[in-house]
Short mmCIF file of C-alpha atoms and ligand atoms in Angstrom, two decimals:
data_model
loop_
_atom_site.label_atom_id
_atom_site.label_comp_id
_atom_site.label_asym_id
_atom_site.label_seq_id
_atom_site.Cartn_x
_atom_site.Cartn_y
_atom_site.Cartn_z
CA MET W 292 0.00 0.00 0.00
CA THR W 293 1.25 3.44 -0.91
CA LEU W 294 0.52 6.20 1.54
CA LEU W 295 -0.98 9.31 -0.09
CA ASP W 296 1.22 11.75 1.76
CA GLY W 297 -0.60 15.08 1.85
CA LYS W 298 2.02 16.72 4.00
CA ALA W 299 4.87 16.05 1.58
CA THR W 300 2.72 16.88 -1.45
CA ALA W 301 1.56 20.14 0.11
CA LYS W 302 5.18 21.07 0.76
CA LYS W 303 5.97 20.67 -2.95
CA HIS W 304 2.93 22.75 -3.88
CA LYS W 305 3.96 25.47 -1.44
CA ALA W 306 7.39 25.72 -3.05
CA ARG W 307 5.73 26.25 -6.45
CA ILE W 308 3.27 28.76 -5.01
CA ALA W 309 6.11 30.70 -3.40
CA GLU W 310 7.96 30.79 -6.73
CA GLU W 311 4.92 32.00 -8.65
CA THR W 312 4.11 34.56 -5.96
CA PHE W 313 7.66 35.86 -6.17
CA ALA W 314 7.32 36.24 -9.95
CA LEU W 315 4.02 38.09 -9.59
CA LYS W 316 5.50 40.38 -6.97
CA ALA W 317 8.27 41.25 -9.43
CA LYS W 318 5.49 42.61 -11.65
CA GLY W 319 4.26 44.76 -8.77
CA ILE W 320 1.38 42.58 -7.61
CA THR W 321 1.31 41.00 -4.17
CA PRO W 322 -1.49 38.45 -3.79
CA GLY W 323 -3.67 39.46 -0.85
CA LEU W 324 -6.09 37.39 1.22
CA ALA W 325 -8.55 38.77 3.77
CA VAL W 326 -9.82 36.31 6.35
CA VAL W 327 -12.93 37.20 8.33
CA ILE W 328 -13.60 35.43 11.60
CA VAL W 329 -16.65 36.03 13.76
CA GLY W 330 -16.59 34.96 17.41
CA GLY W 331 -14.07 32.98 19.36
CA ASP W 332 -14.59 29.36 18.36
CA PRO W 333 -11.22 27.70 19.11
CA ALA W 334 -11.30 25.43 16.02
CA SER W 335 -12.04 28.40 13.75
CA ARG W 336 -9.25 30.37 15.43
CA GLN W 337 -6.82 27.52 14.75
CA TYR W 338 -7.88 27.31 11.07
CA VAL W 339 -7.46 31.07 10.62
CA ASP W 340 -4.03 31.06 12.27
CA ASN W 341 -2.95 28.22 9.98
CA LYS W 342 -4.15 30.11 6.91
CA LYS W 343 -2.19 33.20 7.90
CA LYS W 344 0.91 31.10 8.54
CA ASP W 345 0.60 29.37 5.15
CA CYS W 346 0.26 32.75 3.39
CA ALA W 347 3.33 34.12 5.16
CA GLN W 348 5.38 31.07 4.16
CA CYS W 349 4.55 31.62 0.49
CA GLY W 350 4.90 35.40 0.38
CA ILE W 351 1.14 36.04 0.15
CA TYR W 352 -0.14 39.05 2.06
CA SER W 353 -2.91 38.21 4.51
CA GLU W 354 -4.97 40.20 6.95
CA GLU W 355 -7.45 39.13 9.56
CA HIS W 356 -10.73 40.80 10.45
CA ALA W 357 -11.89 39.46 13.78
CA LEU W 358 -15.44 40.45 14.69
CA PRO W 359 -17.11 39.79 18.04
CA GLY W 360 -19.50 36.84 18.25
CA ASP W 361 -22.49 39.18 18.66
CA CYS W 362 -21.65 41.42 15.69
CA ASP W 363 -24.65 42.35 13.58
CA GLN W 364 -25.11 41.27 10.00
CA ALA W 365 -25.07 44.79 8.58
CA HIS W 366 -21.63 45.33 10.05
CA LEU W 367 -20.31 42.11 8.52
CA LEU W 368 -21.85 42.90 5.12
CA ALA W 369 -20.33 46.41 5.20
CA LEU W 370 -16.92 44.89 5.93
CA LEU W 371 -17.28 42.52 2.97
CA ASP W 372 -18.37 45.37 0.72
CA GLY W 373 -15.22 47.27 1.64
CA LEU W 374 -13.02 44.22 0.99
CA ASN W 375 -14.74 43.64 -2.37
CA ARG W 376 -13.71 47.15 -3.42
CA ARG W 377 -10.08 46.96 -2.37
CA ALA W 378 -7.58 46.43 -5.20
CA ASP W 379 -4.93 44.93 -2.89
CA ILE W 380 -7.25 42.16 -1.67
CA HIS W 381 -7.69 39.36 -4.22
CA GLY W 382 -9.25 36.70 -2.03
CA ILE W 383 -11.87 36.94 0.71
CA LEU W 384 -12.70 34.09 3.03
CA VAL W 385 -15.31 34.07 5.77
CA GLN W 386 -14.46 31.35 8.27
CA LEU W 387 -17.47 29.06 8.76
CA PRO W 388 -19.53 28.24 10.69
CA LEU W 389 -20.91 31.64 11.58
CA PRO W 390 -22.84 32.29 14.80
CA LYS W 391 -26.48 31.25 14.47
CA HIS W 392 -27.91 34.79 14.36
CA LEU W 393 -26.09 35.52 11.09
CA ASP W 394 -27.51 34.47 7.72
CA GLU W 395 -24.70 32.40 6.23
CA LYS W 396 -26.26 32.28 2.75
CA ARG W 397 -26.57 36.04 2.61
CA VAL W 398 -23.04 36.53 3.85
CA LEU W 399 -21.58 34.19 1.21
CA LEU W 400 -23.63 35.99 -1.47
CA ALA W 401 -22.02 39.28 -0.43
CA ILE W 402 -18.52 38.14 -1.45
CA ASP W 403 -17.46 39.19 -4.94
CA PRO W 404 -17.37 35.87 -6.90
CA ALA W 405 -14.02 36.94 -8.39
CA LYS W 406 -12.59 37.02 -4.84
CA ASP W 407 -14.44 33.95 -3.57
CA VAL W 408 -11.39 31.75 -2.97
CA ASP W 409 -13.42 29.20 -0.99
CA ALA W 410 -15.75 28.81 -4.02
CA PHE W 411 -18.87 28.77 -1.85
CA HIS W 412 -20.72 31.60 -3.68
CA PRO W 413 -23.67 30.15 -5.64
CA PHE W 414 -22.26 31.69 -8.84
CA ASN W 415 -19.05 29.71 -8.43
CA VAL W 416 -20.96 26.61 -7.33
CA GLY W 417 -22.93 26.83 -10.61
CA ARG W 418 -19.73 27.21 -12.60
CA ILE W 419 -18.36 24.03 -11.02
CA MET W 420 -21.54 22.26 -12.08
CA ILE W 421 -20.99 23.18 -15.74
CA GLY W 422 -17.25 22.50 -15.58
CA ASP W 423 -16.20 26.09 -16.32
CA TYR W 424 -14.71 27.40 -13.12
CA ASP W 425 -11.82 29.47 -11.81
CA PHE W 426 -11.97 28.31 -8.21
CA ALA W 427 -12.79 24.86 -6.89
CA PRO W 428 -13.54 24.37 -3.19
CA CYS W 429 -10.28 23.69 -1.40
CA THR W 430 -10.94 20.22 0.03
CA PRO W 431 -12.18 18.48 -3.14
CA ALA W 432 -9.52 20.31 -5.16
CA GLY W 433 -6.93 19.09 -2.67
CA VAL W 434 -8.14 15.51 -3.14
CA MET W 435 -7.76 15.84 -6.92
CA ALA W 436 -4.25 17.27 -6.54
CA LEU W 437 -3.30 14.37 -4.29
CA LEU W 438 -4.58 11.81 -6.83
CA ASP W 439 -2.59 13.64 -9.52
CA GLU W 440 0.56 13.65 -7.44
CA TYR W 441 0.45 9.85 -7.30
CA ASP W 442 -0.59 9.49 -10.97
CA ILE W 443 -3.87 7.85 -10.04
CA PRO W 444 -6.03 8.04 -13.17
CA VAL W 445 -9.67 9.04 -12.84
CA GLU W 446 -10.88 8.65 -16.43
CA GLY W 447 -13.09 5.62 -16.82
CA LYS W 448 -12.72 4.65 -13.16
CA THR W 449 -15.56 3.90 -10.80
CA CYS W 450 -15.55 6.61 -8.13
CA VAL W 451 -17.67 6.51 -5.00
CA VAL W 452 -17.98 9.57 -2.77
CA VAL W 453 -19.53 9.06 0.65
CA GLY W 454 -21.01 12.32 1.97
CA ARG W 455 -22.95 14.94 -0.01
CA SER W 456 -22.24 18.22 1.74
CA ASN W 457 -22.04 21.38 -0.34
CA ILE W 458 -18.43 21.98 0.63
CA VAL W 459 -16.99 18.49 0.19
CA GLY W 460 -19.10 15.63 -1.17
CA LYS W 461 -21.07 17.33 -3.94
CA PRO W 462 -18.20 19.33 -5.46
CA GLN W 463 -15.95 16.28 -5.07
CA ALA W 464 -18.38 14.26 -7.18
CA MET W 465 -18.41 17.01 -9.83
CA LEU W 466 -14.62 17.28 -9.98
CA LEU W 467 -14.31 13.52 -10.44
CA LEU W 468 -17.05 13.60 -13.09
CA HIS W 469 -15.29 16.39 -15.00
CA ARG W 470 -12.24 14.15 -15.09
CA HIS W 471 -14.39 11.42 -16.65
CA GLY W 472 -14.82 9.21 -13.61
CA THR W 473 -18.10 7.30 -13.27
CA VAL W 474 -19.38 8.71 -10.02
CA THR W 475 -21.75 7.48 -7.34
CA LEU W 476 -22.60 9.88 -4.52
CA CYS W 477 -23.69 8.28 -1.23
CA HIS W 478 -25.28 9.77 1.89
CA SER W 479 -27.10 8.86 5.08
CA ARG W 480 -30.12 7.44 3.22
CA THR W 481 -28.05 5.26 0.91
CA ARG W 482 -29.05 1.63 1.15
CA ASP W 483 -26.33 -0.97 1.40
CA LEU W 484 -23.42 1.44 1.41
CA GLY W 485 -20.90 -1.40 1.34
CA ALA W 486 -22.27 -2.82 -1.92
CA LEU W 487 -21.57 0.54 -3.56
CA THR W 488 -18.20 1.31 -1.93
CA ARG W 489 -16.96 -2.16 -2.96
CA THR W 490 -17.33 -1.13 -6.61
CA ALA W 491 -14.99 1.86 -6.16
CA ASP W 492 -11.61 2.13 -7.83
CA ILE W 493 -11.46 5.51 -6.09
CA LEU W 494 -13.28 5.84 -2.78
CA VAL W 495 -13.60 9.21 -1.07
CA ALA W 496 -14.99 9.18 2.47
CA ALA W 497 -16.31 12.52 3.72
CA VAL W 498 -18.82 11.79 6.46
CA GLY W 499 -17.37 12.50 9.88
CA ARG W 500 -18.03 9.13 11.47
CA GLU W 501 -15.10 7.24 12.94
CA GLY W 502 -14.73 3.67 11.70
CA LEU W 503 -17.52 3.88 9.09
CA ILE W 504 -15.45 2.40 6.26
CA THR W 505 -14.27 -1.10 7.08
CA ALA W 506 -12.00 -3.36 5.02
CA ASP W 507 -14.92 -5.44 3.73
CA MET W 508 -16.36 -2.26 2.15
CA VAL W 509 -13.23 -1.65 0.08
CA LYS W 510 -12.26 -3.20 -3.26
CA GLU W 511 -8.83 -4.83 -3.40
CA GLY W 512 -6.39 -2.36 -4.95
CA ALA W 513 -8.60 0.72 -4.57
CA ALA W 514 -7.37 4.25 -3.93
CA VAL W 515 -9.00 5.34 -0.66
CA VAL W 516 -9.10 8.99 0.32
CA ASP W 517 -10.23 9.80 3.84
CA VAL W 518 -11.38 13.42 4.09
CA ALA W 519 -12.86 13.19 7.57
CA MET W 520 -11.39 14.62 10.73
CA ASN W 521 -12.93 13.05 13.83
CA ARG W 522 -11.77 13.19 17.43
CA SER W 523 -11.39 9.68 18.79
CA ALA W 524 -12.25 8.77 22.40
CA GLU W 525 -8.50 9.08 23.11
CA GLY W 526 -8.51 12.63 21.72
CA LYS W 527 -6.63 11.73 18.53
CA TRP W 528 -7.55 12.82 14.99
CA VAL W 529 -9.00 9.91 13.03
CA GLY W 530 -10.89 9.63 9.74
CA ASP W 531 -13.91 7.63 8.58
CA VAL W 532 -11.74 4.80 7.32
CA ARG W 533 -10.40 2.09 9.60
CA PHE W 534 -6.85 2.72 8.59
CA ASP W 535 -5.15 -0.42 9.87
CA GLU W 536 -7.52 -2.90 8.26
CA VAL W 537 -8.04 -0.98 5.01
CA ALA W 538 -4.26 -0.55 4.62
CA GLY W 539 -4.08 -4.29 3.94
CA LYS W 540 -6.52 -4.04 1.05
CA ALA W 541 -6.18 -0.64 -0.63
CA ALA W 542 -3.39 0.17 -3.08
CA TYR W 543 -3.38 3.81 -1.96
CA LEU W 544 -4.58 5.31 1.29
CA THR W 545 -4.43 8.72 2.96
CA PRO W 546 -3.34 9.03 6.58
CA VAL W 547 -5.37 11.12 9.03
CA PRO W 548 -3.94 13.55 9.89
CA GLY W 549 -1.44 14.36 7.14
CA GLY W 550 -3.58 13.40 4.13
CA VAL W 551 -6.29 15.71 2.82
CA GLY W 552 -5.91 18.39 5.52
CA PRO W 553 -2.60 19.86 4.30
CA MET W 554 -3.86 19.69 0.69
CA THR W 555 -6.96 21.69 1.61
CA ARG W 556 -4.76 24.40 3.07
CA VAL W 557 -2.56 24.58 0.02
CA MET W 558 -5.51 24.91 -2.37
CA LEU W 559 -6.56 28.12 -0.68
CA LEU W 560 -3.14 29.53 -1.56
CA TRP W 561 -3.49 28.43 -5.19
CA ASN W 562 -6.93 30.05 -5.39
CA THR W 563 -5.63 33.30 -3.92
CA LEU W 564 -2.72 33.34 -6.35
CA LYS W 565 -5.09 32.64 -9.24
CA ALA W 566 -7.38 35.48 -8.17
CA ALA W 567 -4.40 37.85 -8.08
CA LYS W 568 -3.19 36.74 -11.51
CA GLN W 569 -6.63 37.23 -12.99
CA ARG W 570 -6.76 40.71 -11.56
CA ALA W 571 -3.33 41.41 -13.05
CA ASP W 572 -4.55 40.21 -16.48
CA GLN W 573 -7.54 42.54 -16.44
P1 NAP E 742 -21.34 17.23 6.79
O1 NAP E 742 -21.79 18.53 6.22
O2 NAP E 742 -21.75 16.86 8.15
O3 NAP E 742 -21.80 16.07 5.79
C1 NAP E 742 -21.67 14.73 6.11
C2 NAP E 742 -22.28 13.87 5.02
O4 NAP E 742 -22.17 12.52 5.42
C3 NAP E 742 -23.76 14.15 4.76
O5 NAP E 742 -23.98 14.24 3.39
C4 NAP E 742 -24.45 12.92 5.35
O6 NAP E 742 -25.61 12.52 4.66
C5 NAP E 742 -23.39 11.87 5.18
N1 NAP E 742 -23.57 10.76 6.11
C6 NAP E 742 -23.83 10.82 7.44
N2 NAP E 742 -23.92 9.59 7.96
C7 NAP E 742 -23.71 8.72 6.93
C8 NAP E 742 -23.70 7.31 6.83
N3 NAP E 742 -23.90 6.53 7.89
N4 NAP E 742 -23.45 6.77 5.61
C9 NAP E 742 -23.26 7.54 4.54
N5 NAP E 742 -23.25 8.89 4.57
C10 NAP E 742 -23.49 9.47 5.76
O7 NAP E 742 -19.75 17.12 6.76
P2 NAP E 742 -18.64 17.81 5.83
O8 NAP E 742 -18.54 19.25 6.15
O9 NAP E 742 -18.83 17.39 4.42
O10 NAP E 742 -17.35 17.09 6.40
C11 NAP E 742 -17.22 15.70 6.36
C12 NAP E 742 -15.99 15.30 7.15
O11 NAP E 742 -14.85 15.88 6.50
C13 NAP E 742 -15.94 15.82 8.58
O12 NAP E 742 -15.26 14.88 9.38
C14 NAP E 742 -15.11 17.08 8.49
O13 NAP E 742 -14.44 17.39 9.69
C15 NAP E 742 -14.13 16.68 7.42
N6 NAP E 742 -13.53 17.79 6.66
C16 NAP E 742 -12.19 17.73 6.50
C17 NAP E 742 -11.58 18.71 5.76
C18 NAP E 742 -10.10 18.60 5.56
O14 NAP E 742 -9.49 19.56 5.15
N7 NAP E 742 -9.51 17.44 5.80
C19 NAP E 742 -12.31 19.75 5.20
C20 NAP E 742 -13.69 19.75 5.36
C21 NAP E 742 -14.30 18.75 6.10
P3 NAP E 742 -26.96 13.41 4.59
O15 NAP E 742 -26.68 14.49 3.58
O16 NAP E 742 -27.98 12.46 4.14
O17 NAP E 742 -27.18 13.95 5.97
#
């Protein structure tokens, strides 16, 4: 079994991003990312800190806008409007989830689609659907980049995605489809999940349920990508896939942590760089 090493792959990507950022800076353009965080959720805080660190490592300018947990929607929308207008900010990201009193849909709609580096704006979601997009959501894009790194072909392969969220499962299915995979998308109402996952040459698990994918649900020689990040009873990060048993059956398998997570982070940098380049071309 070959480990799909997201950490090592992300490092290679970061080196390329840093090079391209350097070249863009030589033309007088510094890619800029604005990250908006509302409230003090510790997980969100950690994600935002990581994003800022990644940007700094690659020469991308980043700034944080931290709003109190009880901030009103008008204030947040006004902030986004200001960021949309700024020429030095090419990417805008609102860290989700937002506090319950804020209308997440409305907030995402307020981001200029050309700066929507998370690709959550309905305009960009629609573009992914038709296969004509500038930004793909970071996690599914990270999965594709990991498959590419290990030369795992998608065309003509049977691909099964477990989980149909708007940010992972659905766009993942579309990205695999655009690469000519034959895709099945599973969810909580799927009957006989194992019968479907056993058909997969490429299996992507994105549920958030520790131990869901057992060895008997995996085809011999499959590429298995575990997107999930669950806290085990011992406080460790684990995925949906039972790593030890599936490792004996899969040809390729991601570790958790160190698989999809680092790739997700790196895709945000690519999207920010792309947004800056597009601005430069205009
Ligand atoms: P989500 O919004 O909670 O979606 C989970 C999906 O799993 C839903 O579509 C749900 O089906 C489906 N599901 C639930 N129980 C199932 C079952 N028994 N069998 C089959 N499908 C089932 O989660 P998400 O945001 O997509 O995230 C999924 C996991 O990925 C989480 O562990 C999250 O932490 C992780 N994640 C990791 C990264 C990363 O960078 N590594 C990024 C994002 C998310 P229904 O639609 O029918 O409810």
